[in-house]
Amino acid sequence: MLRARIAVLVSGGGTNLQALMDSRSRGEMPHSALTLVIADKAGIGAIARAERGGIPCLVIPRREEGFEKRVLDALAEYRIDMVVLAGFLGILSADFIRCFSGPIINIHPSLIPSFCGQGFYGLRVHEAALSYGVKVTGATVHFVNEIPDGGRIIAQKAVDIQPGDTPEVLQRRVMEEAEWQLLPAAAEQVAKQLVEQLK
Ligand code: GRF
């Protein structure tokens, strides 16, 4: 296996997916093959980004019966080696994680263990950081296990909070200065380890 076959799970605008595709275009992901995108609902921005990036995209509605089984079947059909959760809002069950043998990584928009776990996603993370009054926040890429945001940390990047930040302004800064840099680098690092293990 020269490259690890990667599936990217998405739920929203797809800016983290875009960061992966842009990094690939810059030749920064030599051990990674962005092979499949799975959107957990129709009509999200990530779908159009996948199509523009030439990556096959499946829509598997998370709210429908048998969601995880359908995802597992797709991962098998596309011979996926690792999964990247990029703005994915679902919580994968312990059964799912046991069934998929490869690594699963996730990008979370805070410095875990702060502002993470059940109920901390999207703007809520930044609202919590601002209301607590922390001076520094950031993003974390971690391995996914059965505990929401609980897996081993792979990489983190700090971002300063500025006076007058709103949740929206802070979210954008964390995306630009941390998430979009961390996720491609971490995905490639894990992919490289996978490829080297299988040599
Ligand atoms: C954002 O809140 C981001 O911080 C988090 O998921 C949300 C949407 O990301 N990782 P994306 O634009 O769909 O990648």
PDB file of C-alpha atoms and ligand atoms in Angstrom:
ATOM      1  CA  MET A   1       0.000   0.000   0.000  1.00  0.00           C
ATOM      2  CA  LEU A   2       1.743   3.194  -1.174  1.00  0.00           C
ATOM      3  CA  ARG A   3      -0.947   5.488   0.224  1.00  0.00           C
ATOM      4  CA  ALA A   4      -3.484   5.070   2.988  1.00  0.00           C
ATOM      5  CA  ARG A   5      -7.031   5.153   1.594  1.00  0.00           C
ATOM      6  CA  ILE A   6      -8.869   7.824   3.613  1.00  0.00           C
ATOM      7  CA  ALA A   7     -12.601   8.395   4.082  1.00  0.00           C
ATOM      8  CA  VAL A   8     -13.648  11.827   5.349  1.00  0.00           C
ATOM      9  CA  LEU A   9     -16.917  12.100   7.303  1.00  0.00           C
ATOM     10  CA  VAL A  10     -18.609  15.505   7.155  1.00  0.00           C
ATOM     11  CA  SER A  11     -21.725  17.244   8.498  1.00  0.00           C
ATOM     12  CA  GLY A  12     -21.334  20.893   7.545  1.00  0.00           C
ATOM     13  CA  GLY A  13     -19.662  23.472   5.332  1.00  0.00           C
ATOM     14  CA  GLY A  14     -16.628  21.283   4.692  1.00  0.00           C
ATOM     15  CA  THR A  15     -13.862  23.823   5.344  1.00  0.00           C
ATOM     16  CA  ASN A  16     -11.784  21.128   7.039  1.00  0.00           C
ATOM     17  CA  LEU A  17     -12.349  18.838   4.044  1.00  0.00           C
ATOM     18  CA  GLN A  18     -11.243  21.740   1.871  1.00  0.00           C
ATOM     19  CA  ALA A  19      -8.085  22.106   3.948  1.00  0.00           C
ATOM     20  CA  LEU A  20      -7.309  18.415   3.336  1.00  0.00           C
ATOM     21  CA  MET A  21      -7.850  18.808  -0.416  1.00  0.00           C
ATOM     22  CA  ASP A  22      -5.779  22.007  -0.571  1.00  0.00           C
ATOM     23  CA  SER A  23      -2.944  20.347   1.336  1.00  0.00           C
ATOM     24  CA  ARG A  24      -3.100  17.402  -1.100  1.00  0.00           C
ATOM     25  CA  SER A  25      -2.899  19.849  -4.019  1.00  0.00           C
ATOM     26  CA  ARG A  26       0.239  21.359  -2.492  1.00  0.00           C
ATOM     27  CA  GLY A  27       1.819  17.908  -2.444  1.00  0.00           C
ATOM     28  CA  GLU A  28       1.898  17.822   1.360  1.00  0.00           C
ATOM     29  CA  MET A  29       0.080  14.487   1.749  1.00  0.00           C
ATOM     30  CA  PRO A  30       2.196  11.918  -0.140  1.00  0.00           C
ATOM     31  CA  HIS A  31       1.054   8.965   2.005  1.00  0.00           C
ATOM     32  CA  SER A  32      -2.657   9.866   1.876  1.00  0.00           C
ATOM     33  CA  ALA A  33      -5.282   9.071  -0.758  1.00  0.00           C
ATOM     34  CA  LEU A  34      -8.500  11.038  -0.169  1.00  0.00           C
ATOM     35  CA  THR A  35     -10.734   8.243  -1.433  1.00  0.00           C
ATOM     36  CA  LEU A  36     -14.268   8.866  -0.194  1.00  0.00           C
ATOM     37  CA  VAL A  37     -16.388  11.537   1.471  1.00  0.00           C
ATOM     38  CA  ILE A  38     -19.448  10.523   3.485  1.00  0.00           C
ATOM     39  CA  ALA A  39     -21.938  13.296   4.238  1.00  0.00           C
ATOM     40  CA  ASP A  40     -24.368  12.535   7.037  1.00  0.00           C
ATOM     41  CA  LYS A  41     -27.080  14.696   5.491  1.00  0.00           C
ATOM     42  CA  ALA A  42     -28.004  16.064   2.084  1.00  0.00           C
ATOM     43  CA  GLY A  43     -27.544  19.668   1.013  1.00  0.00           C
ATOM     44  CA  ILE A  44     -24.440  20.532   3.060  1.00  0.00           C
ATOM     45  CA  GLY A  45     -21.585  22.591   1.634  1.00  0.00           C
ATOM     46  CA  ALA A  46     -19.085  19.767   2.053  1.00  0.00           C
ATOM     47  CA  ILE A  47     -20.790  17.795  -0.743  1.00  0.00           C
ATOM     48  CA  ALA A  48     -20.094  20.460  -3.359  1.00  0.00           C
ATOM     49  CA  ARG A  49     -16.515  20.755  -2.118  1.00  0.00           C
ATOM     50  CA  ALA A  50     -16.011  16.991  -2.484  1.00  0.00           C
ATOM     51  CA  GLU A  51     -17.397  17.074  -6.008  1.00  0.00           C
ATOM     52  CA  ARG A  52     -15.159  20.013  -6.978  1.00  0.00           C
ATOM     53  CA  GLY A  53     -12.227  18.117  -5.471  1.00  0.00           C
ATOM     54  CA  GLY A  54     -13.038  15.023  -7.528  1.00  0.00           C
ATOM     55  CA  ILE A  55     -13.669  12.805  -4.499  1.00  0.00           C
ATOM     56  CA  PRO A  56     -16.585  10.321  -4.621  1.00  0.00           C
ATOM     57  CA  CYS A  57     -19.221  11.415  -2.117  1.00  0.00           C
ATOM     58  CA  LEU A  58     -21.981   9.359  -0.513  1.00  0.00           C
ATOM     59  CA  VAL A  59     -24.891  10.850   1.437  1.00  0.00           C
ATOM     60  CA  ILE A  60     -25.828   8.548   4.330  1.00  0.00           C
ATOM     61  CA  PRO A  61     -28.359  10.366   6.546  1.00  0.00           C
ATOM     62  CA  ARG A  62     -27.286  10.029  10.162  1.00  0.00           C
ATOM     63  CA  ARG A  63     -30.856  10.109  11.387  1.00  0.00           C
ATOM     64  CA  GLU A  64     -31.926   7.116   9.328  1.00  0.00           C
ATOM     65  CA  GLU A  65     -32.061   3.558  10.626  1.00  0.00           C
ATOM     66  CA  GLY A  66     -28.862   1.607  10.133  1.00  0.00           C
ATOM     67  CA  PHE A  67     -26.615   4.642   9.623  1.00  0.00           C
ATOM     68  CA  GLU A  68     -23.496   3.065  11.126  1.00  0.00           C
ATOM     69  CA  LYS A  69     -23.930  -0.211   9.237  1.00  0.00           C
ATOM     70  CA  ARG A  70     -24.284   1.690   5.954  1.00  0.00           C
ATOM     71  CA  VAL A  71     -21.136   3.653   6.738  1.00  0.00           C
ATOM     72  CA  LEU A  72     -19.214   0.485   7.629  1.00  0.00           C
ATOM     73  CA  ASP A  73     -20.368  -1.151   4.386  1.00  0.00           C
ATOM     74  CA  ALA A  74     -19.166   1.866   2.395  1.00  0.00           C
ATOM     75  CA  LEU A  75     -15.790   1.842   4.166  1.00  0.00           C
ATOM     76  CA  ALA A  76     -15.405  -1.824   3.253  1.00  0.00           C
ATOM     77  CA  GLU A  77     -16.549  -1.298  -0.344  1.00  0.00           C
ATOM     78  CA  TYR A  78     -13.988   1.484  -0.846  1.00  0.00           C
ATOM     79  CA  ARG A  79     -11.268  -0.471   1.016  1.00  0.00           C
ATOM     80  CA  ILE A  80     -10.740   2.402   3.447  1.00  0.00           C
ATOM     81  CA  ASP A  81      -7.675   2.239   5.737  1.00  0.00           C
ATOM     82  CA  MET A  82      -8.421   5.227   7.983  1.00  0.00           C
ATOM     83  CA  VAL A  83     -11.242   7.651   8.744  1.00  0.00           C
ATOM     84  CA  VAL A  84     -11.009  11.421   9.290  1.00  0.00           C
ATOM     85  CA  LEU A  85     -13.907  13.193  11.031  1.00  0.00           C
ATOM     86  CA  ALA A  86     -13.892  16.717   9.578  1.00  0.00           C
ATOM     87  CA  GLY A  87     -16.639  18.823  11.095  1.00  0.00           C
ATOM     88  CA  PHE A  88     -18.604  15.599  11.640  1.00  0.00           C
ATOM     89  CA  LEU A  89     -21.238  16.086  14.330  1.00  0.00           C
ATOM     90  CA  GLY A  90     -22.141  12.471  15.055  1.00  0.00           C
ATOM     91  CA  ILE A  91     -20.841  10.399  17.953  1.00  0.00           C
ATOM     92  CA  LEU A  92     -19.699   6.999  16.669  1.00  0.00           C
ATOM     93  CA  SER A  93     -20.675   4.074  18.886  1.00  0.00           C
ATOM     94  CA  ALA A  94     -18.241   1.712  20.583  1.00  0.00           C
ATOM     95  CA  ASP A  95     -19.553  -1.010  18.240  1.00  0.00           C
ATOM     96  CA  PHE A  96     -18.644   1.064  15.198  1.00  0.00           C
ATOM     97  CA  ILE A  97     -15.131   1.676  16.514  1.00  0.00           C
ATOM     98  CA  ARG A  98     -14.696  -2.055  17.228  1.00  0.00           C
ATOM     99  CA  CYS A  99     -15.930  -2.962  13.740  1.00  0.00           C
ATOM    100  CA  PHE A 100     -13.618  -0.586  11.881  1.00  0.00           C
ATOM    101  CA  SER A 101     -10.063  -1.827  12.383  1.00  0.00           C
ATOM    102  CA  GLY A 102      -8.218   1.265  11.152  1.00  0.00           C
ATOM    103  CA  PRO A 103      -7.482   4.544  12.931  1.00  0.00           C
ATOM    104  CA  ILE A 104     -10.189   7.206  13.218  1.00  0.00           C
ATOM    105  CA  ILE A 105      -9.090  10.783  13.892  1.00  0.00           C
ATOM    106  CA  ASN A 106     -11.132  13.889  14.736  1.00  0.00           C
ATOM    107  CA  ILE A 107     -10.572  17.644  14.795  1.00  0.00           C
ATOM    108  CA  HIS A 108     -12.063  19.411  17.799  1.00  0.00           C
ATOM    109  CA  PRO A 109     -12.077  23.230  18.042  1.00  0.00           C
ATOM    110  CA  SER A 110     -10.615  23.581  21.539  1.00  0.00           C
ATOM    111  CA  LEU A 111      -7.525  22.540  23.498  1.00  0.00           C
ATOM    112  CA  ILE A 112      -8.771  19.222  24.891  1.00  0.00           C
ATOM    113  CA  PRO A 113      -9.474  18.554  27.799  1.00  0.00           C
ATOM    114  CA  SER A 114     -11.072  21.996  27.895  1.00  0.00           C
ATOM    115  CA  PHE A 115     -14.515  22.527  26.391  1.00  0.00           C
ATOM    116  CA  CYS A 116     -14.959  19.043  24.956  1.00  0.00           C
ATOM    117  CA  GLY A 117     -17.161  15.997  25.304  1.00  0.00           C
ATOM    118  CA  GLN A 118     -20.915  15.575  25.044  1.00  0.00           C
ATOM    119  CA  GLY A 119     -22.640  18.740  23.851  1.00  0.00           C
ATOM    120  CA  PHE A 120     -19.473  20.666  22.961  1.00  0.00           C
ATOM    121  CA  TYR A 121     -19.525  21.175  19.194  1.00  0.00           C
ATOM    122  CA  GLY A 122     -19.542  24.024  16.674  1.00  0.00           C
ATOM    123  CA  LEU A 123     -20.163  27.499  18.112  1.00  0.00           C
ATOM    124  CA  ARG A 124     -20.999  26.072  21.555  1.00  0.00           C
ATOM    125  CA  VAL A 125     -17.294  25.343  22.088  1.00  0.00           C
ATOM    126  CA  HIS A 126     -16.319  28.953  21.455  1.00  0.00           C
ATOM    127  CA  GLU A 127     -19.243  30.321  23.468  1.00  0.00           C
ATOM    128  CA  ALA A 128     -18.044  28.244  26.441  1.00  0.00           C
ATOM    129  CA  ALA A 129     -14.435  29.455  26.047  1.00  0.00           C
ATOM    130  CA  LEU A 130     -15.537  33.100  25.881  1.00  0.00           C
ATOM    131  CA  SER A 131     -17.914  32.810  28.822  1.00  0.00           C
ATOM    132  CA  TYR A 132     -15.219  31.123  30.924  1.00  0.00           C
ATOM    133  CA  GLY A 133     -12.841  33.940  30.042  1.00  0.00           C
ATOM    134  CA  VAL A 134      -9.855  31.866  28.888  1.00  0.00           C
ATOM    135  CA  LYS A 135      -7.142  33.920  27.154  1.00  0.00           C
ATOM    136  CA  VAL A 136      -5.990  31.098  24.881  1.00  0.00           C
ATOM    137  CA  THR A 137      -7.955  28.446  23.038  1.00  0.00           C
ATOM    138  CA  GLY A 138      -7.137  26.447  19.900  1.00  0.00           C
ATOM    139  CA  ALA A 139      -7.784  23.100  18.244  1.00  0.00           C
ATOM    140  CA  THR A 140      -6.927  19.463  18.843  1.00  0.00           C
ATOM    141  CA  VAL A 141      -6.629  16.443  16.583  1.00  0.00           C
ATOM    142  CA  HIS A 142      -7.103  13.197  18.471  1.00  0.00           C
ATOM    143  CA  PHE A 143      -7.769   9.515  17.904  1.00  0.00           C
ATOM    144  CA  VAL A 144     -11.417   8.600  18.291  1.00  0.00           C
ATOM    145  CA  ASN A 145     -12.488   6.069  20.879  1.00  0.00           C
ATOM    146  CA  GLU A 146     -15.855   5.395  22.504  1.00  0.00           C
ATOM    147  CA  ILE A 147     -15.552   8.469  24.759  1.00  0.00           C
ATOM    148  CA  PRO A 148     -16.604  11.681  22.953  1.00  0.00           C
ATOM    149  CA  ASP A 149     -13.359  13.629  22.334  1.00  0.00           C
ATOM    150  CA  GLY A 150     -11.626  11.122  24.620  1.00  0.00           C
ATOM    151  CA  GLY A 151      -8.976   9.455  22.459  1.00  0.00           C
ATOM    152  CA  ARG A 152      -5.191   9.983  22.529  1.00  0.00           C
ATOM    153  CA  ILE A 153      -4.165  13.470  21.421  1.00  0.00           C
ATOM    154  CA  ILE A 154      -2.152  13.650  18.174  1.00  0.00           C
ATOM    155  CA  ALA A 155      -1.596  17.412  17.786  1.00  0.00           C
ATOM    156  CA  GLN A 156      -2.734  20.750  19.192  1.00  0.00           C
ATOM    157  CA  LYS A 157      -2.300  24.401  18.224  1.00  0.00           C
ATOM    158  CA  ALA A 158      -3.055  27.411  20.448  1.00  0.00           C
ATOM    159  CA  VAL A 159      -4.918  30.506  19.301  1.00  0.00           C
ATOM    160  CA  ASP A 160      -5.101  33.775  21.281  1.00  0.00           C
ATOM    161  CA  ILE A 161      -8.493  35.161  22.187  1.00  0.00           C
ATOM    162  CA  GLN A 162      -8.753  38.868  21.298  1.00  0.00           C
ATOM    163  CA  PRO A 163     -10.739  41.500  23.236  1.00  0.00           C
ATOM    164  CA  GLY A 164     -14.245  41.768  21.832  1.00  0.00           C
ATOM    165  CA  ASP A 165     -14.203  38.356  20.137  1.00  0.00           C
ATOM    166  CA  THR A 166     -17.632  36.972  19.341  1.00  0.00           C
ATOM    167  CA  PRO A 167     -18.118  33.197  19.055  1.00  0.00           C
ATOM    168  CA  GLU A 168     -18.305  33.533  15.272  1.00  0.00           C
ATOM    169  CA  VAL A 169     -15.117  35.593  14.995  1.00  0.00           C
ATOM    170  CA  LEU A 170     -13.269  33.239  17.341  1.00  0.00           C
ATOM    171  CA  GLN A 171     -14.507  30.147  15.465  1.00  0.00           C
ATOM    172  CA  ARG A 172     -13.174  31.550  12.214  1.00  0.00           C
ATOM    173  CA  ARG A 173      -9.779  32.358  13.736  1.00  0.00           C
ATOM    174  CA  VAL A 174      -9.489  28.889  15.271  1.00  0.00           C
ATOM    175  CA  MET A 175     -10.362  27.343  11.905  1.00  0.00           C
ATOM    176  CA  GLU A 176      -7.888  29.518   9.961  1.00  0.00           C
ATOM    177  CA  GLU A 177      -5.004  29.484  12.433  1.00  0.00           C
ATOM    178  CA  ALA A 178      -5.353  25.992  13.870  1.00  0.00           C
ATOM    179  CA  GLU A 179      -7.860  23.509  12.406  1.00  0.00           C
ATOM    180  CA  TRP A 180      -6.992  23.897   8.737  1.00  0.00           C
ATOM    181  CA  GLN A 181      -3.287  23.473   9.503  1.00  0.00           C
ATOM    182  CA  LEU A 182      -3.494  20.718  12.088  1.00  0.00           C
ATOM    183  CA  LEU A 183      -5.865  18.320  10.351  1.00  0.00           C
ATOM    184  CA  PRO A 184      -3.977  17.770   7.073  1.00  0.00           C
ATOM    185  CA  ALA A 185      -0.660  17.407   8.904  1.00  0.00           C
ATOM    186  CA  ALA A 186      -2.095  14.973  11.445  1.00  0.00           C
ATOM    187  CA  ALA A 187      -3.915  12.925   8.793  1.00  0.00           C
ATOM    188  CA  GLU A 188      -0.716  12.618   6.758  1.00  0.00           C
ATOM    189  CA  GLN A 189       1.281  11.668   9.895  1.00  0.00           C
ATOM    190  CA  VAL A 190      -1.159   8.849  10.714  1.00  0.00           C
ATOM    191  CA  ALA A 191      -1.321   7.754   7.064  1.00  0.00           C
ATOM    192  CA  LYS A 192       2.475   7.615   6.872  1.00  0.00           C
ATOM    193  CA  GLN A 193       2.606   5.455  10.005  1.00  0.00           C
ATOM    194  CA  LEU A 194      -0.023   3.129   8.490  1.00  0.00           C
ATOM    195  CA  VAL A 195       1.892   2.782   5.220  1.00  0.00           C
ATOM    196  CA  GLU A 196       5.164   2.125   7.046  1.00  0.00           C
ATOM    197  CA  GLN A 197       3.565  -0.509   9.289  1.00  0.00           C
ATOM    198  CA  LEU A 198       2.391  -2.411   6.221  1.00  0.00           C
ATOM    199  CA  LYS A 199       5.692  -2.314   4.326  1.00  0.00           C
TER     200      LYS A 199
HETATM  201  C1  GRF B   1     -16.641  23.962  12.881  1.00  0.00           C
HETATM  202  O1  GRF B   1     -17.254  24.324  14.110  1.00  0.00           O
HETATM  203  C2  GRF B   1     -15.274  23.443  13.166  1.00  0.00           C
HETATM  204  O2  GRF B   1     -14.696  24.160  14.242  1.00  0.00           O
HETATM  205  C3  GRF B   1     -15.533  22.031  13.587  1.00  0.00           C
HETATM  206  O3  GRF B   1     -16.653  21.612  12.785  1.00  0.00           O
HETATM  207  C4  GRF B   1     -17.384  22.773  12.351  1.00  0.00           C
HETATM  208  C5  GRF B   1     -17.586  22.831  10.854  1.00  0.00           C
HETATM  209  O4  GRF B   1     -16.416  22.455  10.208  1.00  0.00           O
HETATM  210  N1  GRF B   1     -14.369  21.215  13.393  1.00  0.00           N
HETATM  211  P1  GRF B   1     -16.388  22.280   8.585  1.00  0.00           P
HETATM  212  O5  GRF B   1     -16.353  23.659   8.004  1.00  0.00           O
HETATM  213  O6  GRF B   1     -17.637  21.533   8.173  1.00  0.00           O
HETATM  214  O7  GRF B   1     -15.144  21.511   8.316  1.00  0.00           O
END
